[in-house]
Amino acid sequence: AQTVTQSQPEMSVQEAETVTLSCTYDTSESDYYLFWYKQPPSRQMILVIRQEAYKQQNATENRFSVNFQKAAKSFSLKISDSQLGDAAMYFCAYRSGEYGNKLVFGAGTILRVKS
Amino acid sequence: GAGVSQSPRYKVAKRGQDVALRCDPISGHVSLFWYQQALGQGPEFLTYFQNEAQLDKSGLPSDRFFAERPEGSVSTLKIQRTQQEDSAVYLCASKTSGRAAVTDTQYFGPGTRLTVL
């Protein structure tokens, strides 16, 4: 079974600075997808960024980018120019490509943004 | 259109009571998922529907948990004889079909926080 590990329970960043959240995963599959979701206190899970494993190019979405290292099974999220609205719980998630429907989530990282 | 909605947002039940949690997916979304999120943890998969067919229920923790989606739209997650360990946030997500990024994304509802006393 696939597992997702987020080793940082909590991170802090100064407003306008850059922060990187770590995620590692374990799988024997070659076709899969990786996601970062943001969950603010309202509990609404919002997709931040998505990466297909077969693509070598790292995904980017405005201030959010990933560092996808397939051989190392690492998928970190970099947030540039951090804003107060970025404060939330961030979850890394895995989905199998061949059989995949369900998401397998990590335990999450709380991100605090200081003004 | 509207996003995924769930009701009630909060539910308090006495141990042993039955509860029913409702999910209204985004109109036209064929896939619907239920997840359970314990306090301070990541969501864990419970079950998955494609239209009205329940294709995967491997995550349901016991036979007290039952989900249905009879007309391929609204879904209900029912928990019988609730126990304290059932206390969690129950999240519903839906997505359309296809493998492109825009169609592959699961859109989540705000969840129902269940507290069993």
PDB file of C-alpha atoms in Angstrom:
ATOM      1  CA  ALA A   1       0.000   0.000   0.000  1.00  0.00           C
ATOM      2  CA  GLN A   2       1.101   3.500  -0.687  1.00  0.00           C
ATOM      3  CA  THR A   3       2.079   5.792   2.158  1.00  0.00           C
ATOM      4  CA  VAL A   4       2.660   9.523   2.343  1.00  0.00           C
ATOM      5  CA  THR A   5       4.852  11.104   4.998  1.00  0.00           C
ATOM      6  CA  GLN A   6       4.997  14.741   6.017  1.00  0.00           C
ATOM      7  CA  SER A   7       7.752  15.080   8.585  1.00  0.00           C
ATOM      8  CA  GLN A   8       7.108  18.699   9.553  1.00  0.00           C
ATOM      9  CA  PRO A   9       4.091  19.005  11.862  1.00  0.00           C
ATOM     10  CA  GLU A  10       4.401  22.797  11.871  1.00  0.00           C
ATOM     11  CA  MET A  11       6.266  25.493   9.944  1.00  0.00           C
ATOM     12  CA  SER A  12       6.458  29.262  10.276  1.00  0.00           C
ATOM     13  CA  VAL A  13       7.344  31.881   7.688  1.00  0.00           C
ATOM     14  CA  GLN A  14       7.585  35.633   7.677  1.00  0.00           C
ATOM     15  CA  GLU A  15       5.240  37.440   5.338  1.00  0.00           C
ATOM     16  CA  ALA A  16       6.827  37.930   1.883  1.00  0.00           C
ATOM     17  CA  GLU A  17       9.420  35.227   2.547  1.00  0.00           C
ATOM     18  CA  THR A  18       9.706  31.762   1.014  1.00  0.00           C
ATOM     19  CA  VAL A  19       8.936  28.475   2.736  1.00  0.00           C
ATOM     20  CA  THR A  20       9.261  24.842   1.667  1.00  0.00           C
ATOM     21  CA  LEU A  21       7.058  22.044   2.936  1.00  0.00           C
ATOM     22  CA  SER A  22       8.375  18.487   2.677  1.00  0.00           C
ATOM     23  CA  CYS A  23       6.640  15.331   1.555  1.00  0.00           C
ATOM     24  CA  THR A  24       7.908  11.844   0.824  1.00  0.00           C
ATOM     25  CA  TYR A  25       5.927   8.876  -0.389  1.00  0.00           C
ATOM     26  CA  ASP A  26       6.359   5.180  -0.869  1.00  0.00           C
ATOM     27  CA  THR A  27       5.059   3.308  -3.889  1.00  0.00           C
ATOM     28  CA  SER A  28       6.042   0.572  -6.303  1.00  0.00           C
ATOM     29  CA  GLU A  29       3.968   2.054  -9.115  1.00  0.00           C
ATOM     30  CA  SER A  30       5.365   4.072 -11.986  1.00  0.00           C
ATOM     31  CA  ASP A  31       2.145   5.842 -12.939  1.00  0.00           C
ATOM     32  CA  TYR A  32       0.705   8.087 -10.273  1.00  0.00           C
ATOM     33  CA  TYR A  33      -0.256  11.635  -9.390  1.00  0.00           C
ATOM     34  CA  LEU A  34       0.747  13.840  -6.506  1.00  0.00           C
ATOM     35  CA  PHE A  35      -1.160  16.741  -5.032  1.00  0.00           C
ATOM     36  CA  TRP A  36      -0.855  19.451  -2.465  1.00  0.00           C
ATOM     37  CA  TYR A  37      -4.089  20.514  -0.791  1.00  0.00           C
ATOM     38  CA  LYS A  38      -4.646  23.458   1.524  1.00  0.00           C
ATOM     39  CA  GLN A  39      -7.145  23.254   4.376  1.00  0.00           C
ATOM     40  CA  PRO A  40      -7.895  26.533   6.156  1.00  0.00           C
ATOM     41  CA  PRO A  41      -9.820  26.607   9.461  1.00  0.00           C
ATOM     42  CA  SER A  42     -13.060  26.574   7.471  1.00  0.00           C
ATOM     43  CA  ARG A  43     -12.152  22.944   6.633  1.00  0.00           C
ATOM     44  CA  GLN A  44     -12.713  23.404   2.886  1.00  0.00           C
ATOM     45  CA  MET A  45      -9.942  21.397   1.214  1.00  0.00           C
ATOM     46  CA  ILE A  46      -8.586  23.366  -1.753  1.00  0.00           C
ATOM     47  CA  LEU A  47      -6.273  22.001  -4.429  1.00  0.00           C
ATOM     48  CA  VAL A  48      -3.031  23.961  -4.600  1.00  0.00           C
ATOM     49  CA  ILE A  49      -1.037  22.075  -7.201  1.00  0.00           C
ATOM     50  CA  ARG A  50      -0.955  18.779  -9.088  1.00  0.00           C
ATOM     51  CA  GLN A  51       1.942  16.779 -10.562  1.00  0.00           C
ATOM     52  CA  GLU A  52       1.866  13.821 -12.932  1.00  0.00           C
ATOM     53  CA  ALA A  53       4.664  11.356 -12.208  1.00  0.00           C
ATOM     54  CA  TYR A  54       5.480  10.864 -15.872  1.00  0.00           C
ATOM     55  CA  LYS A  55       6.234  14.556 -16.301  1.00  0.00           C
ATOM     56  CA  GLN A  56       9.767  15.576 -15.415  1.00  0.00           C
ATOM     57  CA  GLN A  57       8.919  19.265 -15.377  1.00  0.00           C
ATOM     58  CA  ASN A  58       7.972  20.561 -11.972  1.00  0.00           C
ATOM     59  CA  ALA A  59       4.462  21.986 -11.722  1.00  0.00           C
ATOM     60  CA  THR A  60       3.985  25.651 -10.878  1.00  0.00           C
ATOM     61  CA  GLU A  61       0.895  27.692 -10.018  1.00  0.00           C
ATOM     62  CA  ASN A  62       1.657  31.367  -9.482  1.00  0.00           C
ATOM     63  CA  ARG A  63       3.521  31.595  -6.137  1.00  0.00           C
ATOM     64  CA  PHE A  64       3.383  27.828  -5.613  1.00  0.00           C
ATOM     65  CA  SER A  65       5.845  25.395  -7.122  1.00  0.00           C
ATOM     66  CA  VAL A  66       6.968  21.859  -6.448  1.00  0.00           C
ATOM     67  CA  ASN A  67      10.286  20.080  -6.426  1.00  0.00           C
ATOM     68  CA  PHE A  68       9.452  16.590  -7.661  1.00  0.00           C
ATOM     69  CA  GLN A  69      12.277  14.082  -7.256  1.00  0.00           C
ATOM     70  CA  LYS A  70      10.872  10.806  -8.560  1.00  0.00           C
ATOM     71  CA  ALA A  71      13.875   8.634  -7.751  1.00  0.00           C
ATOM     72  CA  ALA A  72      13.970   9.940  -4.193  1.00  0.00           C
ATOM     73  CA  LYS A  73      10.153   9.792  -3.956  1.00  0.00           C
ATOM     74  CA  SER A  74      10.108  13.341  -2.732  1.00  0.00           C
ATOM     75  CA  PHE A  75       7.525  16.020  -3.514  1.00  0.00           C
ATOM     76  CA  SER A  76       8.105  19.322  -1.714  1.00  0.00           C
ATOM     77  CA  LEU A  77       6.001  22.472  -2.020  1.00  0.00           C
ATOM     78  CA  LYS A  78       7.605  25.887  -2.221  1.00  0.00           C
ATOM     79  CA  ILE A  79       5.538  28.958  -1.426  1.00  0.00           C
ATOM     80  CA  SER A  80       7.113  32.216  -2.547  1.00  0.00           C
ATOM     81  CA  ASP A  81       6.187  35.692  -1.319  1.00  0.00           C
ATOM     82  CA  SER A  82       4.140  34.208   1.524  1.00  0.00           C
ATOM     83  CA  GLN A  83       0.901  35.957   2.369  1.00  0.00           C
ATOM     84  CA  LEU A  84      -1.231  35.939   5.497  1.00  0.00           C
ATOM     85  CA  GLY A  85      -3.891  34.063   3.557  1.00  0.00           C
ATOM     86  CA  ASP A  86      -1.498  31.174   3.026  1.00  0.00           C
ATOM     87  CA  ALA A  87      -1.799  30.216   6.687  1.00  0.00           C
ATOM     88  CA  ALA A  88      -3.490  26.820   6.774  1.00  0.00           C
ATOM     89  CA  MET A  89      -2.914  23.093   7.092  1.00  0.00           C
ATOM     90  CA  TYR A  90      -1.229  21.686   3.996  1.00  0.00           C
ATOM     91  CA  PHE A  91      -1.656  18.082   2.955  1.00  0.00           C
ATOM     92  CA  CYS A  92       0.378  16.107   0.468  1.00  0.00           C
ATOM     93  CA  ALA A  93      -1.621  13.408  -1.315  1.00  0.00           C
ATOM     94  CA  TYR A  94      -0.996  10.506  -3.670  1.00  0.00           C
ATOM     95  CA  ARG A  95      -3.266   8.899  -6.242  1.00  0.00           C
ATOM     96  CA  SER A  96      -2.519   5.759  -8.195  1.00  0.00           C
ATOM     97  CA  GLY A  97      -2.571   6.272 -11.930  1.00  0.00           C
ATOM     98  CA  GLU A  98      -3.734   2.850 -12.992  1.00  0.00           C
ATOM     99  CA  TYR A  99      -6.180   1.928 -10.284  1.00  0.00           C
ATOM    100  CA  GLY A 100      -6.456   5.302  -8.806  1.00  0.00           C
ATOM    101  CA  ASN A 101      -9.422   7.020  -7.543  1.00  0.00           C
ATOM    102  CA  LYS A 102      -8.905   7.507  -3.875  1.00  0.00           C
ATOM    103  CA  LEU A 103      -6.398   9.960  -2.472  1.00  0.00           C
ATOM    104  CA  VAL A 104      -3.893   8.856   0.163  1.00  0.00           C
ATOM    105  CA  PHE A 105      -3.015  11.784   2.404  1.00  0.00           C
ATOM    106  CA  GLY A 106      -0.107  12.613   4.664  1.00  0.00           C
ATOM    107  CA  ALA A 107      -0.658  13.809   8.223  1.00  0.00           C
ATOM    108  CA  GLY A 108      -0.343  17.457   7.243  1.00  0.00           C
ATOM    109  CA  THR A 109       1.832  20.468   8.042  1.00  0.00           C
ATOM    110  CA  ILE A 110       0.452  23.531   9.784  1.00  0.00           C
ATOM    111  CA  LEU A 111       1.814  26.676   8.145  1.00  0.00           C
ATOM    112  CA  ARG A 112       1.833  29.877  10.191  1.00  0.00           C
ATOM    113  CA  VAL A 113       2.542  33.194   8.496  1.00  0.00           C
ATOM    114  CA  LYS A 114       3.906  36.026  10.616  1.00  0.00           C
ATOM    115  CA  SER A 115       3.256  39.649   9.770  1.00  0.00           C
TER     116      SER A 115
ATOM    117  CA  GLY B   1     -22.458  26.443 -10.153  1.00  0.00           C
ATOM    118  CA  ALA B   2     -22.215  25.744  -6.482  1.00  0.00           C
ATOM    119  CA  GLY B   3     -19.507  23.635  -4.984  1.00  0.00           C
ATOM    120  CA  VAL B   4     -19.879  20.450  -2.977  1.00  0.00           C
ATOM    121  CA  SER B   5     -22.201  20.957  -0.046  1.00  0.00           C
ATOM    122  CA  GLN B   6     -22.601  18.840   3.060  1.00  0.00           C
ATOM    123  CA  SER B   7     -25.176  18.801   5.807  1.00  0.00           C
ATOM    124  CA  PRO B   8     -25.331  19.100   8.669  1.00  0.00           C
ATOM    125  CA  ARG B   9     -22.088  20.987   9.296  1.00  0.00           C
ATOM    126  CA  TYR B  10     -22.080  19.827  12.915  1.00  0.00           C
ATOM    127  CA  LYS B  11     -23.696  16.812  14.490  1.00  0.00           C
ATOM    128  CA  VAL B  12     -23.651  15.733  18.103  1.00  0.00           C
ATOM    129  CA  ALA B  13     -24.844  12.217  18.813  1.00  0.00           C
ATOM    130  CA  LYS B  14     -25.127  10.130  21.917  1.00  0.00           C
ATOM    131  CA  ARG B  15     -23.267   6.856  21.820  1.00  0.00           C
ATOM    132  CA  GLY B  16     -25.477   4.229  20.264  1.00  0.00           C
ATOM    133  CA  GLN B  17     -27.502   6.615  18.108  1.00  0.00           C
ATOM    134  CA  ASP B  18     -27.680   6.328  14.329  1.00  0.00           C
ATOM    135  CA  VAL B  19     -26.636   9.307  12.207  1.00  0.00           C
ATOM    136  CA  ALA B  20     -26.978  10.216   8.532  1.00  0.00           C
ATOM    137  CA  LEU B  21     -24.649  12.636   6.794  1.00  0.00           C
ATOM    138  CA  ARG B  22     -25.557  14.111   3.433  1.00  0.00           C
ATOM    139  CA  CYS B  23     -23.409  15.142   0.496  1.00  0.00           C
ATOM    140  CA  ASP B  24     -24.544  17.131  -2.550  1.00  0.00           C
ATOM    141  CA  PRO B  25     -21.813  16.886  -5.202  1.00  0.00           C
ATOM    142  CA  ILE B  26     -21.173  19.356  -7.954  1.00  0.00           C
ATOM    143  CA  SER B  27     -23.812  18.911 -10.651  1.00  0.00           C
ATOM    144  CA  GLY B  28     -22.688  16.464 -13.304  1.00  0.00           C
ATOM    145  CA  HIS B  29     -19.842  14.961 -11.316  1.00  0.00           C
ATOM    146  CA  VAL B  30     -19.945  11.209 -11.729  1.00  0.00           C
ATOM    147  CA  SER B  31     -17.438  10.297  -9.019  1.00  0.00           C
ATOM    148  CA  LEU B  32     -18.090  10.797  -5.329  1.00  0.00           C
ATOM    149  CA  PHE B  33     -15.822  10.038  -2.405  1.00  0.00           C
ATOM    150  CA  TRP B  34     -16.170   9.938   1.368  1.00  0.00           C
ATOM    151  CA  TYR B  35     -13.209  10.516   3.672  1.00  0.00           C
ATOM    152  CA  GLN B  36     -12.880  10.484   7.456  1.00  0.00           C
ATOM    153  CA  GLN B  37     -10.572  13.021   9.086  1.00  0.00           C
ATOM    154  CA  ALA B  38      -9.670  12.534  12.736  1.00  0.00           C
ATOM    155  CA  LEU B  39      -8.550  15.570  14.698  1.00  0.00           C
ATOM    156  CA  GLY B  40      -5.080  16.683  13.642  1.00  0.00           C
ATOM    157  CA  GLN B  41      -4.778  13.984  10.982  1.00  0.00           C
ATOM    158  CA  GLY B  42      -5.036  13.729   7.237  1.00  0.00           C
ATOM    159  CA  PRO B  43      -8.240  12.480   5.642  1.00  0.00           C
ATOM    160  CA  GLU B  44      -8.596   8.732   5.186  1.00  0.00           C
ATOM    161  CA  PHE B  45     -10.573   7.165   2.368  1.00  0.00           C
ATOM    162  CA  LEU B  46     -13.853   5.485   3.226  1.00  0.00           C
ATOM    163  CA  THR B  47     -15.707   4.731   0.008  1.00  0.00           C
ATOM    164  CA  TYR B  48     -16.108   5.684  -3.656  1.00  0.00           C
ATOM    165  CA  PHE B  49     -19.059   5.840  -6.050  1.00  0.00           C
ATOM    166  CA  GLN B  50     -19.174   6.131  -9.783  1.00  0.00           C
ATOM    167  CA  ASN B  51     -22.683   7.289 -10.538  1.00  0.00           C
ATOM    168  CA  GLU B  52     -24.879   5.054  -8.366  1.00  0.00           C
ATOM    169  CA  ALA B  53     -22.425   2.161  -8.204  1.00  0.00           C
ATOM    170  CA  GLN B  54     -20.318   1.795  -5.093  1.00  0.00           C
ATOM    171  CA  LEU B  55     -17.051   0.635  -6.612  1.00  0.00           C
ATOM    172  CA  ASP B  56     -14.820   0.702  -3.563  1.00  0.00           C
ATOM    173  CA  LYS B  57     -15.823   0.455   0.073  1.00  0.00           C
ATOM    174  CA  SER B  58     -12.537  -0.867   1.342  1.00  0.00           C
ATOM    175  CA  GLY B  59     -12.048   2.029   3.757  1.00  0.00           C
ATOM    176  CA  LEU B  60     -15.270   1.629   5.705  1.00  0.00           C
ATOM    177  CA  PRO B  61     -14.067   0.784   9.230  1.00  0.00           C
ATOM    178  CA  SER B  62     -16.889  -1.526  10.211  1.00  0.00           C
ATOM    179  CA  ASP B  63     -20.260  -2.831   9.144  1.00  0.00           C
ATOM    180  CA  ARG B  64     -21.811  -0.002  11.124  1.00  0.00           C
ATOM    181  CA  PHE B  65     -20.857   2.306   8.272  1.00  0.00           C
ATOM    182  CA  PHE B  66     -23.015   2.328   5.188  1.00  0.00           C
ATOM    183  CA  ALA B  67     -23.080   4.667   2.188  1.00  0.00           C
ATOM    184  CA  GLU B  68     -25.486   5.006  -0.680  1.00  0.00           C
ATOM    185  CA  ARG B  69     -26.022   7.110  -3.776  1.00  0.00           C
ATOM    186  CA  PRO B  70     -29.249   5.722  -5.230  1.00  0.00           C
ATOM    187  CA  GLU B  71     -29.741   8.142  -8.125  1.00  0.00           C
ATOM    188  CA  GLY B  72     -26.132   8.901  -8.849  1.00  0.00           C
ATOM    189  CA  SER B  73     -26.244  12.366  -7.342  1.00  0.00           C
ATOM    190  CA  VAL B  74     -26.785  12.985  -3.622  1.00  0.00           C
ATOM    191  CA  SER B  75     -25.027  10.577  -1.291  1.00  0.00           C
ATOM    192  CA  THR B  76     -25.692   9.660   2.320  1.00  0.00           C
ATOM    193  CA  LEU B  77     -23.220   8.205   4.760  1.00  0.00           C
ATOM    194  CA  LYS B  78     -24.959   6.403   7.586  1.00  0.00           C
ATOM    195  CA  ILE B  79     -23.337   5.332  10.807  1.00  0.00           C
ATOM    196  CA  GLN B  80     -25.287   2.968  13.012  1.00  0.00           C
ATOM    197  CA  ARG B  81     -24.836   2.612  16.767  1.00  0.00           C
ATOM    198  CA  THR B  82     -22.260   5.390  16.893  1.00  0.00           C
ATOM    199  CA  GLN B  83     -19.190   4.975  19.075  1.00  0.00           C
ATOM    200  CA  GLN B  84     -16.852   7.598  20.494  1.00  0.00           C
ATOM    201  CA  GLU B  85     -14.133   6.577  18.053  1.00  0.00           C
ATOM    202  CA  ASP B  86     -16.435   7.643  15.206  1.00  0.00           C
ATOM    203  CA  SER B  87     -15.942  11.281  16.250  1.00  0.00           C
ATOM    204  CA  ALA B  88     -14.277  12.964  13.274  1.00  0.00           C
ATOM    205  CA  VAL B  89     -14.874  15.263  10.351  1.00  0.00           C
ATOM    206  CA  TYR B  90     -16.462  13.465   7.410  1.00  0.00           C
ATOM    207  CA  LEU B  91     -15.487  14.960   4.081  1.00  0.00           C
ATOM    208  CA  CYS B  92     -17.183  14.412   0.765  1.00  0.00           C
ATOM    209  CA  ALA B  93     -15.495  15.052  -2.581  1.00  0.00           C
ATOM    210  CA  SER B  94     -16.638  14.820  -6.165  1.00  0.00           C
ATOM    211  CA  LYS B  95     -15.045  14.903  -9.564  1.00  0.00           C
ATOM    212  CA  THR B  96     -16.004  14.570 -13.167  1.00  0.00           C
ATOM    213  CA  SER B  97     -14.582  11.967 -15.523  1.00  0.00           C
ATOM    214  CA  GLY B  98     -11.373  12.059 -17.512  1.00  0.00           C
ATOM    215  CA  ARG B  99      -7.657  12.175 -16.862  1.00  0.00           C
ATOM    216  CA  ALA B 100      -6.953  15.804 -17.741  1.00  0.00           C
ATOM    217  CA  ALA B 101      -5.976  18.026 -14.845  1.00  0.00           C
ATOM    218  CA  VAL B 102      -9.220  19.945 -14.795  1.00  0.00           C
ATOM    219  CA  THR B 103     -11.346  16.785 -14.790  1.00  0.00           C
ATOM    220  CA  ASP B 104      -9.130  14.798 -12.459  1.00  0.00           C
ATOM    221  CA  THR B 105      -9.389  17.146  -9.513  1.00  0.00           C
ATOM    222  CA  GLN B 106     -11.426  16.124  -6.493  1.00  0.00           C
ATOM    223  CA  TYR B 107     -13.445  19.022  -5.144  1.00  0.00           C
ATOM    224  CA  PHE B 108     -14.158  18.818  -1.452  1.00  0.00           C
ATOM    225  CA  GLY B 109     -17.094  19.928   0.632  1.00  0.00           C
ATOM    226  CA  PRO B 110     -16.714  21.692   3.986  1.00  0.00           C
ATOM    227  CA  GLY B 111     -17.265  18.494   5.920  1.00  0.00           C
ATOM    228  CA  THR B 112     -19.523  17.402   8.756  1.00  0.00           C
ATOM    229  CA  ARG B 113     -17.992  17.415  12.210  1.00  0.00           C
ATOM    230  CA  LEU B 114     -19.449  14.498  14.154  1.00  0.00           C
ATOM    231  CA  THR B 115     -19.044  14.392  17.900  1.00  0.00           C
ATOM    232  CA  VAL B 116     -20.178  11.258  19.720  1.00  0.00           C
ATOM    233  CA  LEU B 117     -20.691  11.691  23.441  1.00  0.00           C
TER     234      LEU B 117
END
